[in-house]
Amino acid sequence: MRSWIIAGAAGVALVASSAVAGPPAELRPAHVAGPGLYVADLEAQRAWYTDKLGMSVTNTMKRDDKPFEYIMGFGDGAGAAILALAKSGQRPAGPNGFSRVILATPNAKGLADWLKTQGVESREVIAGVAYFIRDPEGNPVELYTPPKP
């Protein structure tokens, strides 16, 4: 049996389930592939994620022979996390409406320090573990290194 503890305004409640809900095992998603961002300037965002974070375009979606979405990754194979950058003419200015994109890195502080030399400011959240940066459209990105035990 799986159990979860849910904390809310009314206190803590124990919720239990004896069966796994959802689709049949052969149809169940294997993992979260990654987030998608609607962006105002697709080419500028592609360039920033490539130049500043070392991502590469793993796939390009086109309409009328023009890119409308780039699938970005780190070239680490099938099943790896991705970031989808999609052009949106209806997107309001400012960051997208979610918390952040989290990127696992072997040395978050080192990457944050290097990005500072590239004009990208960071905010230390947990020393040596988590640093927040923003892409050119204001979307928050967390550079994360798991703490050593």
PDB file of C-alpha atoms in Angstrom:
ATOM      1  CA  MET A   1       0.000   0.000   0.000  1.00  0.00           C
ATOM      2  CA  ARG A   2       1.269   3.503  -0.835  1.00  0.00           C
ATOM      3  CA  SER A   3       0.633   6.328   1.598  1.00  0.00           C
ATOM      4  CA  TRP A   4       1.059  10.055   1.256  1.00  0.00           C
ATOM      5  CA  ILE A   5       0.970  12.817   3.827  1.00  0.00           C
ATOM      6  CA  ILE A   6      -0.793  15.939   2.640  1.00  0.00           C
ATOM      7  CA  ALA A   7      -0.327  19.161   4.592  1.00  0.00           C
ATOM      8  CA  GLY A   8      -2.826  21.941   4.102  1.00  0.00           C
ATOM      9  CA  ALA A   9      -4.525  24.801   5.871  1.00  0.00           C
ATOM     10  CA  ALA A  10      -6.667  22.383   7.875  1.00  0.00           C
ATOM     11  CA  GLY A  11      -3.677  20.415   9.151  1.00  0.00           C
ATOM     12  CA  VAL A  12      -2.174  17.102   8.119  1.00  0.00           C
ATOM     13  CA  ALA A  13      -4.165  14.239   6.644  1.00  0.00           C
ATOM     14  CA  LEU A  14      -3.047  10.740   5.739  1.00  0.00           C
ATOM     15  CA  VAL A  15      -4.238   9.595   2.333  1.00  0.00           C
ATOM     16  CA  ALA A  16      -3.831   5.952   1.429  1.00  0.00           C
ATOM     17  CA  SER A  17      -4.312   3.971  -1.744  1.00  0.00           C
ATOM     18  CA  SER A  18      -4.150   0.213  -2.096  1.00  0.00           C
ATOM     19  CA  ALA A  19      -3.920   0.218  -5.888  1.00  0.00           C
ATOM     20  CA  VAL A  20      -1.841   2.203  -8.334  1.00  0.00           C
ATOM     21  CA  ALA A  21      -4.142   4.512 -10.246  1.00  0.00           C
ATOM     22  CA  GLY A  22      -3.703   5.682 -13.783  1.00  0.00           C
ATOM     23  CA  PRO A  23      -3.322   4.026 -17.158  1.00  0.00           C
ATOM     24  CA  PRO A  24      -2.193   0.445 -17.730  1.00  0.00           C
ATOM     25  CA  ALA A  25       1.547  -0.093 -17.180  1.00  0.00           C
ATOM     26  CA  GLU A  26       2.275  -0.346 -20.916  1.00  0.00           C
ATOM     27  CA  LEU A  27       0.729   3.112 -21.467  1.00  0.00           C
ATOM     28  CA  ARG A  28       2.040   4.880 -18.344  1.00  0.00           C
ATOM     29  CA  PRO A  29       4.608   7.649 -18.955  1.00  0.00           C
ATOM     30  CA  ALA A  30       8.149   6.594 -18.029  1.00  0.00           C
ATOM     31  CA  HIS A  31       9.413   9.961 -16.763  1.00  0.00           C
ATOM     32  CA  VAL A  32       9.006  13.717 -17.081  1.00  0.00           C
ATOM     33  CA  ALA A  33      10.817  14.674 -20.282  1.00  0.00           C
ATOM     34  CA  GLY A  34      11.113  18.340 -19.354  1.00  0.00           C
ATOM     35  CA  PRO A  35       9.338  21.672 -19.454  1.00  0.00           C
ATOM     36  CA  GLY A  36       8.258  23.741 -22.399  1.00  0.00           C
ATOM     37  CA  LEU A  37       8.533  27.509 -22.590  1.00  0.00           C
ATOM     38  CA  TYR A  38       6.522  29.795 -24.820  1.00  0.00           C
ATOM     39  CA  VAL A  39       8.945  32.474 -25.949  1.00  0.00           C
ATOM     40  CA  ALA A  40       8.577  35.779 -27.751  1.00  0.00           C
ATOM     41  CA  ASP A  41      11.919  35.647 -29.610  1.00  0.00           C
ATOM     42  CA  LEU A  42      12.553  32.014 -30.566  1.00  0.00           C
ATOM     43  CA  GLU A  43      15.947  32.542 -32.230  1.00  0.00           C
ATOM     44  CA  ALA A  44      17.335  34.707 -29.414  1.00  0.00           C
ATOM     45  CA  GLN A  45      16.248  32.175 -26.796  1.00  0.00           C
ATOM     46  CA  ARG A  46      17.730  29.267 -28.802  1.00  0.00           C
ATOM     47  CA  ALA A  47      21.021  31.153 -29.032  1.00  0.00           C
ATOM     48  CA  TRP A  48      21.059  31.966 -25.292  1.00  0.00           C
ATOM     49  CA  TYR A  49      20.386  28.381 -24.161  1.00  0.00           C
ATOM     50  CA  THR A  50      23.060  27.181 -26.617  1.00  0.00           C
ATOM     51  CA  ASP A  51      25.709  29.827 -25.865  1.00  0.00           C
ATOM     52  CA  LYS A  52      25.228  30.214 -22.119  1.00  0.00           C
ATOM     53  CA  LEU A  53      24.222  26.709 -21.014  1.00  0.00           C
ATOM     54  CA  GLY A  54      25.729  24.492 -23.719  1.00  0.00           C
ATOM     55  CA  MET A  55      22.431  22.990 -24.852  1.00  0.00           C
ATOM     56  CA  SER A  56      21.967  21.883 -28.432  1.00  0.00           C
ATOM     57  CA  VAL A  57      18.976  21.625 -30.708  1.00  0.00           C
ATOM     58  CA  THR A  58      17.963  17.969 -30.854  1.00  0.00           C
ATOM     59  CA  ASN A  59      14.915  18.552 -33.061  1.00  0.00           C
ATOM     60  CA  THR A  60      13.238  21.414 -34.916  1.00  0.00           C
ATOM     61  CA  MET A  61       9.504  21.613 -35.507  1.00  0.00           C
ATOM     62  CA  LYS A  62       8.513  23.664 -38.567  1.00  0.00           C
ATOM     63  CA  ARG A  63       5.395  25.235 -40.015  1.00  0.00           C
ATOM     64  CA  ASP A  64       5.470  26.669 -43.529  1.00  0.00           C
ATOM     65  CA  ASP A  65       9.162  25.702 -43.583  1.00  0.00           C
ATOM     66  CA  LYS A  66       9.974  28.029 -40.625  1.00  0.00           C
ATOM     67  CA  PRO A  67      10.953  26.868 -37.104  1.00  0.00           C
ATOM     68  CA  PHE A  68       8.215  27.321 -34.485  1.00  0.00           C
ATOM     69  CA  GLU A  69       9.713  25.064 -31.790  1.00  0.00           C
ATOM     70  CA  TYR A  70      13.177  23.852 -30.842  1.00  0.00           C
ATOM     71  CA  ILE A  71      13.700  20.780 -28.692  1.00  0.00           C
ATOM     72  CA  MET A  72      16.834  21.501 -26.690  1.00  0.00           C
ATOM     73  CA  GLY A  73      18.963  18.986 -24.807  1.00  0.00           C
ATOM     74  CA  PHE A  74      22.490  18.101 -23.776  1.00  0.00           C
ATOM     75  CA  GLY A  75      23.029  15.291 -26.293  1.00  0.00           C
ATOM     76  CA  ASP A  76      22.808  12.636 -23.584  1.00  0.00           C
ATOM     77  CA  GLY A  77      20.656  10.177 -25.477  1.00  0.00           C
ATOM     78  CA  ALA A  78      17.098   8.983 -25.803  1.00  0.00           C
ATOM     79  CA  GLY A  79      14.944   9.413 -22.750  1.00  0.00           C
ATOM     80  CA  ALA A  80      17.008  12.324 -21.462  1.00  0.00           C
ATOM     81  CA  ALA A  81      15.328  15.474 -20.214  1.00  0.00           C
ATOM     82  CA  ILE A  82      14.540  18.133 -22.789  1.00  0.00           C
ATOM     83  CA  LEU A  83      13.518  21.765 -22.876  1.00  0.00           C
ATOM     84  CA  ALA A  84      11.038  22.754 -25.575  1.00  0.00           C
ATOM     85  CA  LEU A  85      11.208  26.400 -26.732  1.00  0.00           C
ATOM     86  CA  ALA A  86       8.071  27.286 -28.677  1.00  0.00           C
ATOM     87  CA  LYS A  87       7.310  30.547 -30.489  1.00  0.00           C
ATOM     88  CA  SER A  88       4.176  32.267 -29.260  1.00  0.00           C
ATOM     89  CA  GLY A  89       2.842  35.495 -30.681  1.00  0.00           C
ATOM     90  CA  GLN A  90       0.198  35.630 -27.937  1.00  0.00           C
ATOM     91  CA  ARG A  91       2.533  35.404 -24.956  1.00  0.00           C
ATOM     92  CA  PRO A  92       2.537  38.412 -22.627  1.00  0.00           C
ATOM     93  CA  ALA A  93       5.879  40.005 -21.766  1.00  0.00           C
ATOM     94  CA  GLY A  94       7.781  38.617 -18.781  1.00  0.00           C
ATOM     95  CA  PRO A  95       8.533  35.125 -17.546  1.00  0.00           C
ATOM     96  CA  ASN A  96       6.292  32.102 -18.096  1.00  0.00           C
ATOM     97  CA  GLY A  97       3.888  31.230 -15.283  1.00  0.00           C
ATOM     98  CA  PHE A  98       5.745  28.404 -13.547  1.00  0.00           C
ATOM     99  CA  SER A  99       8.372  28.239 -10.856  1.00  0.00           C
ATOM    100  CA  ARG A 100      11.592  27.359 -12.703  1.00  0.00           C
ATOM    101  CA  VAL A 101      13.529  25.047 -15.005  1.00  0.00           C
ATOM    102  CA  ILE A 102      15.990  23.003 -12.926  1.00  0.00           C
ATOM    103  CA  LEU A 103      19.254  21.943 -14.566  1.00  0.00           C
ATOM    104  CA  ALA A 104      21.429  19.317 -12.869  1.00  0.00           C
ATOM    105  CA  THR A 105      25.084  20.304 -13.074  1.00  0.00           C
ATOM    106  CA  PRO A 106      28.217  18.822 -11.504  1.00  0.00           C
ATOM    107  CA  ASN A 107      29.283  22.240 -10.149  1.00  0.00           C
ATOM    108  CA  ALA A 108      26.451  24.770  -9.765  1.00  0.00           C
ATOM    109  CA  LYS A 109      28.687  27.411  -8.142  1.00  0.00           C
ATOM    110  CA  GLY A 110      31.336  27.019 -10.837  1.00  0.00           C
ATOM    111  CA  LEU A 111      28.730  27.385 -13.597  1.00  0.00           C
ATOM    112  CA  ALA A 112      27.138  30.397 -11.860  1.00  0.00           C
ATOM    113  CA  ASP A 113      30.588  32.009 -11.549  1.00  0.00           C
ATOM    114  CA  TRP A 114      31.355  31.328 -15.228  1.00  0.00           C
ATOM    115  CA  LEU A 115      27.966  32.694 -16.321  1.00  0.00           C
ATOM    116  CA  LYS A 116      28.716  35.890 -14.391  1.00  0.00           C
ATOM    117  CA  THR A 117      31.723  36.409 -16.710  1.00  0.00           C
ATOM    118  CA  GLN A 118      29.209  36.095 -19.579  1.00  0.00           C
ATOM    119  CA  GLY A 119      26.946  38.822 -18.156  1.00  0.00           C
ATOM    120  CA  VAL A 120      24.420  36.475 -16.534  1.00  0.00           C
ATOM    121  CA  GLU A 121      23.735  37.383 -12.907  1.00  0.00           C
ATOM    122  CA  SER A 122      22.934  34.668 -10.386  1.00  0.00           C
ATOM    123  CA  ARG A 123      21.469  34.467  -6.916  1.00  0.00           C
ATOM    124  CA  GLU A 124      22.847  31.923  -4.479  1.00  0.00           C
ATOM    125  CA  VAL A 125      19.971  30.000  -2.884  1.00  0.00           C
ATOM    126  CA  ILE A 126      21.921  27.205  -1.161  1.00  0.00           C
ATOM    127  CA  ALA A 127      25.706  27.646  -1.066  1.00  0.00           C
ATOM    128  CA  GLY A 128      27.404  25.242  -3.478  1.00  0.00           C
ATOM    129  CA  VAL A 129      24.089  23.548  -4.302  1.00  0.00           C
ATOM    130  CA  ALA A 130      21.525  25.877  -5.922  1.00  0.00           C
ATOM    131  CA  TYR A 131      21.860  29.134  -7.871  1.00  0.00           C
ATOM    132  CA  PHE A 132      19.090  30.958  -9.706  1.00  0.00           C
ATOM    133  CA  ILE A 133      19.601  32.732 -13.023  1.00  0.00           C
ATOM    134  CA  ARG A 134      17.145  34.168 -15.571  1.00  0.00           C
ATOM    135  CA  ASP A 135      17.094  33.778 -19.324  1.00  0.00           C
ATOM    136  CA  PRO A 136      16.742  36.907 -21.501  1.00  0.00           C
ATOM    137  CA  GLU A 137      12.914  36.799 -21.257  1.00  0.00           C
ATOM    138  CA  GLY A 138      13.001  36.529 -17.464  1.00  0.00           C
ATOM    139  CA  ASN A 139      12.314  32.792 -17.106  1.00  0.00           C
ATOM    140  CA  PRO A 140      13.910  31.429 -13.919  1.00  0.00           C
ATOM    141  CA  VAL A 141      16.493  28.675 -14.260  1.00  0.00           C
ATOM    142  CA  GLU A 142      18.002  26.824 -11.298  1.00  0.00           C
ATOM    143  CA  LEU A 143      21.512  25.444 -11.520  1.00  0.00           C
ATOM    144  CA  TYR A 144      21.526  22.488  -9.113  1.00  0.00           C
ATOM    145  CA  THR A 145      24.218  20.195  -7.717  1.00  0.00           C
ATOM    146  CA  PRO A 146      23.007  17.582  -5.227  1.00  0.00           C
ATOM    147  CA  PRO A 147      24.612  18.157  -1.820  1.00  0.00           C
ATOM    148  CA  LYS A 148      27.275  15.683  -0.761  1.00  0.00           C
ATOM    149  CA  PRO A 149      26.194  13.345   2.064  1.00  0.00           C
TER     150      PRO A 149
END
